mmCIF file of C-alpha atoms and ligand atoms in Angstrom:
data_model
loop_
_atom_site.group_PDB
_atom_site.id
_atom_site.type_symbol
_atom_site.label_atom_id
_atom_site.label_comp_id
_atom_site.label_asym_id
_atom_site.label_seq_id
_atom_site.Cartn_x
_atom_site.Cartn_y
_atom_site.Cartn_z
ATOM 1 C CA MET L 1 10.381 8.093 30.053
ATOM 2 C CA PRO L 2 9.346 4.711 29.984
ATOM 3 C CA ASP L 3 7.147 3.896 32.912
ATOM 4 C CA ILE L 4 8.568 0.456 33.082
ATOM 5 C CA SER L 5 12.115 -0.145 34.876
ATOM 6 C CA ALA L 6 15.295 -1.018 33.217
ATOM 7 C CA ALA L 7 15.556 -4.036 35.204
ATOM 8 C CA ALA L 8 11.842 -5.288 34.567
ATOM 9 C CA THR L 9 12.301 -4.592 30.170
ATOM 10 C CA LEU L 10 15.264 -6.917 30.644
ATOM 11 C CA ASP L 11 13.526 -9.472 32.122
ATOM 12 C CA LEU L 12 10.660 -9.420 30.054
ATOM 13 C CA TRP L 13 12.790 -9.525 26.687
ATOM 14 C CA GLN L 14 14.671 -12.598 28.130
ATOM 15 C CA SER L 15 10.998 -14.061 29.270
ATOM 16 C CA VAL L 16 9.499 -13.732 25.822
ATOM 17 C CA GLU L 17 12.862 -13.796 23.313
ATOM 18 C CA ALA L 18 12.198 -18.191 22.518
ATOM 19 C CA LEU L 19 8.538 -17.689 22.126
ATOM 20 C CA ARG L 20 6.685 -18.514 18.769
ATOM 21 C CA PRO L 21 5.302 -14.563 17.402
ATOM 22 C CA VAL L 22 1.757 -15.673 18.140
ATOM 23 C CA ASP L 23 2.859 -16.839 21.782
ATOM 24 C CA ARG L 24 5.215 -14.000 22.477
ATOM 25 C CA SER L 25 2.390 -11.296 21.622
ATOM 26 C CA LEU L 26 0.175 -13.022 24.629
ATOM 27 C CA ALA L 27 2.971 -12.946 27.003
ATOM 28 C CA LEU L 28 3.962 -9.137 25.990
ATOM 29 C CA ALA L 29 -0.316 -8.122 26.305
ATOM 30 C CA SER L 30 -0.585 -10.453 29.664
ATOM 31 C CA ALA L 31 2.902 -8.424 31.303
ATOM 32 C CA VAL L 32 0.537 -5.554 31.165
ATOM 33 C CA ASP L 33 -1.883 -6.635 33.902
ATOM 34 C CA PRO L 34 -0.295 -9.813 35.321
ATOM 35 C CA ASP L 35 -3.050 -10.218 37.388
ATOM 36 C CA ALA L 36 -6.122 -10.360 34.913
ATOM 37 C CA ALA L 37 -8.246 -13.135 35.227
ATOM 38 C CA ASP L 38 -8.852 -13.315 31.086
ATOM 39 C CA ASP L 39 -7.619 -15.754 28.924
ATOM 40 C CA LEU L 40 -5.680 -13.628 26.368
ATOM 41 C CA ALA L 41 -5.345 -16.484 23.706
ATOM 42 C CA GLU L 42 -9.290 -16.690 23.902
ATOM 43 C CA VAL L 43 -10.338 -12.832 24.107
ATOM 44 C CA PRO L 44 -10.875 -11.319 20.791
ATOM 45 C CA LEU L 45 -7.732 -9.998 19.284
ATOM 46 C CA GLY L 46 -8.690 -6.171 19.730
ATOM 47 C CA ARG L 47 -8.378 -7.018 23.358
ATOM 48 C CA ARG L 48 -5.038 -8.529 23.174
ATOM 49 C CA ASP L 49 -3.809 -5.497 21.430
ATOM 50 C CA SER L 50 -5.290 -2.866 23.572
ATOM 51 C CA ARG L 51 -2.636 -4.542 26.091
ATOM 52 C CA LEU L 52 -0.093 -3.921 23.850
ATOM 53 C CA LEU L 53 -0.611 -0.577 23.153
ATOM 54 C CA GLU L 54 -0.483 -0.034 26.356
ATOM 55 C CA LEU L 55 2.807 -1.856 26.871
ATOM 56 C CA HIS L 56 3.877 0.385 24.203
ATOM 57 C CA GLU L 57 2.799 3.585 25.729
ATOM 58 C CA GLN L 58 4.879 1.995 28.959
ATOM 59 C CA LEU L 59 8.268 1.886 26.822
ATOM 60 C CA ALA L 60 7.801 4.967 24.597
ATOM 61 C CA GLY L 61 5.091 6.801 25.179
ATOM 62 C CA ARG L 62 1.845 7.674 23.363
ATOM 63 C CA SER L 63 3.126 7.852 19.272
ATOM 64 C CA LEU L 64 3.947 4.835 17.932
ATOM 65 C CA GLU L 65 7.040 5.081 15.008
ATOM 66 C CA ALA L 66 6.561 2.852 12.550
ATOM 67 C CA VAL L 67 8.598 2.111 9.251
ATOM 68 C CA SER L 68 6.987 0.517 6.244
ATOM 69 C CA ILE L 69 8.012 -0.440 2.797
ATOM 70 C CA CYS L 70 6.851 1.232 -0.540
ATOM 71 C CA PRO L 71 5.039 -1.214 -2.670
ATOM 72 C CA SER L 72 5.215 0.467 -5.578
ATOM 73 C CA CYS L 73 9.226 1.784 -5.268
ATOM 74 C CA GLY L 74 10.881 -0.077 -2.383
ATOM 75 C CA SER L 75 11.743 3.060 0.045
ATOM 76 C CA GLU L 76 10.754 3.396 3.346
ATOM 77 C CA ALA L 77 8.033 5.421 4.454
ATOM 78 C CA GLU L 78 8.423 6.534 8.132
ATOM 79 C CA PHE L 79 4.597 6.789 9.960
ATOM 80 C CA SER L 80 3.008 7.802 13.392
ATOM 81 C CA LEU L 81 -0.300 6.802 15.048
ATOM 82 C CA ASP L 82 -1.465 8.090 17.883
ATOM 83 C CA THR L 83 -1.986 5.403 20.780
ATOM 84 C CA PRO L 84 -5.001 7.300 22.683
ATOM 85 C CA ALA L 85 -6.765 7.633 19.110
ATOM 86 C CA LEU L 86 -6.052 3.922 18.823
ATOM 87 C CA LEU L 87 -7.688 2.970 22.263
ATOM 88 C CA ALA L 88 -10.322 5.310 21.889
ATOM 89 C CA GLY L 89 -11.123 3.347 18.575
ATOM 90 C CA ALA L 90 -10.774 -0.034 20.478
ATOM 91 C CA ALA L 91 -13.697 1.234 23.096
ATOM 92 C CA LEU L 92 -15.859 0.913 20.394
ATOM 93 C CA ALA L 93 -15.937 -3.121 19.699
ATOM 94 C CA ALA L 94 -18.963 -3.884 19.488
ATOM 95 C CA ALA L 95 -20.636 -7.915 20.190
ATOM 96 C CA PRO L 96 -20.787 -9.856 17.391
ATOM 97 C CA ARG L 97 -24.006 -9.264 14.986
ATOM 98 C CA PRO L 98 -25.315 -12.048 12.785
ATOM 99 C CA VAL L 99 -24.887 -11.061 8.910
ATOM 100 C CA GLU L 100 -27.871 -11.528 6.817
ATOM 101 C CA SER L 101 -26.883 -11.390 2.985
ATOM 102 C CA GLY L 102 -28.973 -12.490 0.235
ATOM 103 C CA SER L 103 -30.698 -15.769 1.311
ATOM 104 C CA TRP L 104 -28.234 -16.195 4.073
ATOM 105 C CA VAL L 105 -27.897 -15.398 7.930
ATOM 106 C CA VAL L 106 -24.585 -16.098 9.790
ATOM 107 C CA GLU L 107 -23.597 -16.162 13.276
ATOM 108 C CA TRP L 108 -20.362 -15.690 14.409
ATOM 109 C CA ARG L 109 -18.050 -14.692 16.566
ATOM 110 C CA ALA L 110 -14.928 -12.869 16.992
ATOM 111 C CA PRO L 111 -11.583 -13.979 16.074
ATOM 112 C CA THR L 112 -9.208 -14.704 19.019
ATOM 113 C CA SER L 113 -5.292 -15.249 18.706
ATOM 114 C CA ARG L 114 -5.562 -19.191 18.153
ATOM 115 C CA ASP L 115 -8.162 -18.931 15.320
ATOM 116 C CA VAL L 116 -5.407 -16.470 13.657
ATOM 117 C CA GLU L 117 -2.404 -18.717 14.769
ATOM 118 C CA ALA L 118 -4.704 -21.698 12.565
ATOM 119 C CA ALA L 119 -5.179 -19.479 9.727
ATOM 120 C CA ALA L 120 -1.809 -17.967 9.178
ATOM 121 C CA GLY L 121 -0.409 -21.992 8.995
ATOM 122 C CA ALA L 122 -2.812 -22.016 6.404
ATOM 123 C CA GLY L 123 -0.388 -21.226 3.639
ATOM 124 C CA ASP L 124 -1.974 -19.326 1.037
ATOM 125 C CA ALA L 125 -4.439 -16.429 2.161
ATOM 126 C CA ALA L 126 -7.694 -18.203 0.220
ATOM 127 C CA SER L 127 -6.914 -21.316 2.908
ATOM 128 C CA ALA L 128 -5.899 -18.748 5.813
ATOM 129 C CA GLU L 129 -9.708 -17.381 5.277
ATOM 130 C CA ARG L 130 -11.466 -20.560 4.905
ATOM 131 C CA VAL L 131 -9.612 -21.861 7.747
ATOM 132 C CA LEU L 132 -10.659 -18.712 10.113
ATOM 133 C CA LEU L 133 -14.400 -18.566 8.954
ATOM 134 C CA GLU L 134 -14.672 -22.115 9.910
ATOM 135 C CA ARG L 135 -13.249 -21.272 13.352
ATOM 136 C CA CYS L 136 -15.523 -18.374 13.698
ATOM 137 C CA VAL L 137 -18.907 -19.147 11.892
ATOM 138 C CA LEU L 138 -20.873 -20.746 14.682
ATOM 139 C CA VAL L 139 -24.773 -21.335 13.062
ATOM 140 C CA ARG L 140 -25.345 -20.515 9.187
ATOM 141 C CA VAL L 141 -28.700 -20.564 7.738
ATOM 142 C CA GLY L 142 -29.457 -20.858 3.617
ATOM 143 C CA PRO L 143 -28.602 -22.997 0.928
ATOM 144 C CA ALA L 144 -25.724 -26.313 1.639
ATOM 145 C CA GLY L 145 -22.382 -25.896 0.316
ATOM 146 C CA GLU L 146 -20.024 -23.396 0.825
ATOM 147 C CA LEU L 147 -20.451 -19.808 2.043
ATOM 148 C CA PRO L 148 -20.572 -17.416 -1.045
ATOM 149 C CA ALA L 149 -17.825 -14.541 -2.034
ATOM 150 C CA GLU L 150 -19.924 -12.010 -1.238
ATOM 151 C CA VAL L 151 -21.382 -13.370 2.165
ATOM 152 C CA ARG L 152 -17.646 -14.365 3.310
ATOM 153 C CA ALA L 153 -16.631 -10.761 3.000
ATOM 154 C CA ALA L 154 -19.752 -9.478 4.558
ATOM 155 C CA VAL L 155 -18.999 -11.627 7.525
ATOM 156 C CA ALA L 156 -14.999 -10.493 7.195
ATOM 157 C CA ARG L 157 -16.316 -6.392 7.297
ATOM 158 C CA ALA L 158 -18.739 -7.321 9.979
ATOM 159 C CA MET L 159 -15.348 -9.137 12.168
ATOM 160 C CA SER L 160 -13.333 -5.598 11.523
ATOM 161 C CA GLU L 161 -16.083 -3.455 12.151
ATOM 162 C CA ALA L 162 -16.837 -5.261 15.638
ATOM 163 C CA ASP L 163 -13.292 -5.348 16.442
ATOM 164 C CA PRO L 164 -11.780 -1.922 15.639
ATOM 165 C CA LEU L 165 -8.682 -3.189 16.733
ATOM 166 C CA ALA L 166 -7.524 -6.515 15.584
ATOM 167 C CA GLU L 167 -6.410 -4.910 12.156
ATOM 168 C CA ILE L 168 -4.864 -1.797 12.385
ATOM 169 C CA LEU L 169 -4.483 0.204 9.585
ATOM 170 C CA ALA L 170 -2.193 3.278 8.816
ATOM 171 C CA ASP L 171 -3.068 5.378 4.657
ATOM 172 C CA ILE L 172 0.340 6.159 4.291
ATOM 173 C CA VAL L 173 1.225 8.263 0.727
ATOM 174 C CA CYS L 174 4.897 7.560 0.061
ATOM 175 C CA PRO L 175 7.852 10.449 0.486
ATOM 176 C CA SER L 176 9.884 9.073 -2.661
ATOM 177 C CA CYS L 177 7.702 8.480 -5.226
ATOM 178 C CA GLU L 178 3.855 9.803 -4.184
ATOM 179 C CA SER L 179 2.223 6.661 -4.245
ATOM 180 C CA ALA L 180 -0.953 5.874 -1.661
ATOM 181 C CA PHE L 181 -1.033 2.350 -0.112
ATOM 182 C CA VAL L 182 -1.931 1.078 2.847
ATOM 183 C CA ALA L 183 -0.172 -0.652 5.448
ATOM 184 C CA ASP L 184 -0.962 -3.175 8.001
ATOM 185 C CA VAL L 185 0.821 -2.773 11.312
ATOM 186 C CA ASP L 186 1.556 -6.090 13.241
ATOM 187 C CA LEU L 187 1.562 -4.703 16.839
ATOM 188 C CA GLY L 188 2.736 -7.598 18.544
ATOM 189 C CA GLY L 189 5.566 -7.644 15.885
ATOM 190 C CA PHE L 190 6.361 -4.089 16.571
ATOM 191 C CA VAL L 191 5.772 -4.018 20.286
ATOM 192 C CA TRP L 192 8.595 -7.038 20.578
ATOM 193 C CA ALA L 193 11.176 -5.220 17.793
ATOM 194 C CA GLU L 194 10.782 -2.025 20.429
ATOM 195 C CA LEU L 195 11.550 -3.874 23.518
ATOM 196 C CA ARG L 196 14.287 -5.860 21.595
ATOM 197 C CA ALA L 197 15.946 -2.887 20.798
ATOM 198 C CA ARG L 198 15.728 -1.284 24.277
ATOM 199 C CA ALA L 199 16.580 -4.431 26.012
ATOM 200 C CA PHE L 200 20.217 -4.428 23.758
ATOM 201 C CA ARG L 201 20.511 -0.919 24.720
ATOM 202 C CA LEU L 202 20.326 -1.288 28.170
ATOM 203 C CA LEU L 203 22.418 -4.648 28.220
ATOM 204 C CA ARG L 204 24.983 -2.082 26.120
ATOM 205 C CA GLU L 205 25.028 0.754 29.032
ATOM 206 C CA VAL L 206 25.530 -2.216 31.825
ATOM 207 C CA ASP L 207 28.467 -4.045 29.418
ATOM 208 C CA ALA L 208 29.939 -0.143 29.001
ATOM 209 C CA LEU L 209 29.233 1.048 32.904
ATOM 210 C CA ALA L 210 30.470 -2.331 34.117
ATOM 211 C CA ARG L 211 33.975 -2.434 32.494
ATOM 212 C CA VAL L 212 34.569 1.272 33.667
ATOM 213 C CA TYR L 213 33.309 1.331 37.320
ATOM 214 C CA GLY L 214 33.365 -2.107 38.085
ATOM 215 C CA TRP L 215 29.657 -2.319 38.763
ATOM 216 C CA SER L 216 27.334 -5.242 38.536
ATOM 217 C CA GLU L 217 24.322 -5.392 36.415
ATOM 218 C CA THR L 218 21.919 -4.710 39.756
ATOM 219 C CA GLU L 219 23.747 -1.905 40.639
ATOM 220 C CA VAL L 220 23.938 -0.499 36.845
ATOM 221 C CA LEU L 221 20.171 -0.984 36.287
ATOM 222 C CA ALA L 222 19.112 0.454 39.688
ATOM 223 C CA LEU L 223 20.188 3.444 38.215
ATOM 224 C CA SER L 224 17.670 5.712 36.663
ATOM 225 C CA ALA L 225 18.158 6.380 32.690
ATOM 226 C CA ARG L 226 19.154 10.093 33.265
ATOM 227 C CA ARG L 227 22.154 8.862 35.587
ATOM 228 C CA ARG L 228 23.067 6.126 33.234
ATOM 229 C CA ALA L 229 23.387 8.791 30.487
ATOM 230 C CA ALA L 230 25.484 10.901 32.783
ATOM 231 C CA TYR L 231 27.980 8.500 33.997
ATOM 232 C CA LEU L 232 28.536 6.891 30.459
ATOM 233 C CA GLU L 233 29.405 10.730 29.592
ATOM 234 C CA LEU L 234 31.710 11.053 32.091
ATOM 235 C CA ALA L 235 33.613 7.653 31.074
ATOM 236 C CA ALA L 236 33.256 9.285 27.783
ATOM 237 C CA VAL L 237 31.813 5.731 26.696
ATOM 238 C CA PRO L 238 29.534 5.608 23.257
ATOM 239 C CA VAL L 239 27.084 3.011 23.601
HETATM 240 ZN ZN1 LIG U 301 7.122 4.734 -2.981
#
């Protein structure tokens, strides 16, 4: 059973629907703990995503059931992730430590939602990486010029090690062609799709029960999920 009420689910869905994806993820993450003082746009991504996982648990429980498209054959591969295990990994997040590589020393900070938003607007993957590094590298000691590829890779590795939830990767074996691949789980998009599906189901239930019994939206949403299902069954209305 979800911990979030039917009325609160619809309110949340409506309040974030028109937002851009990054702002929507931030609004959803804030909804878990509206009184929290931290500005989620400015905290490491993993901290925001741990809130999104909490929202997922309130909406759908502790298992995250997702689908990815196999890059080899195009089939859908279902997989599931355990949210307590992901949250336990997130608890291992560490403070950034300078990266030493060759004759370079690079001090950096963990990327935030705003950094990722700026990087996403850069076009291709190489430009996105450059934008992210420009924003997150604080101090660099070493020869002049652009950071060499191996140093950039070392910084990227340090970033993902320090903030394990910032990028959720799932190892998947395609059920059709048996090729192995790695899926990058877009947690914000996933939780939004989940909330939206739940909201539309509730709207269909309100619509059906209002037609049959003449109840208002408030009255229908005040019923427990069990009672809504029972009345729909009595009225023989499929939703
Ligand atoms: Zn396949």
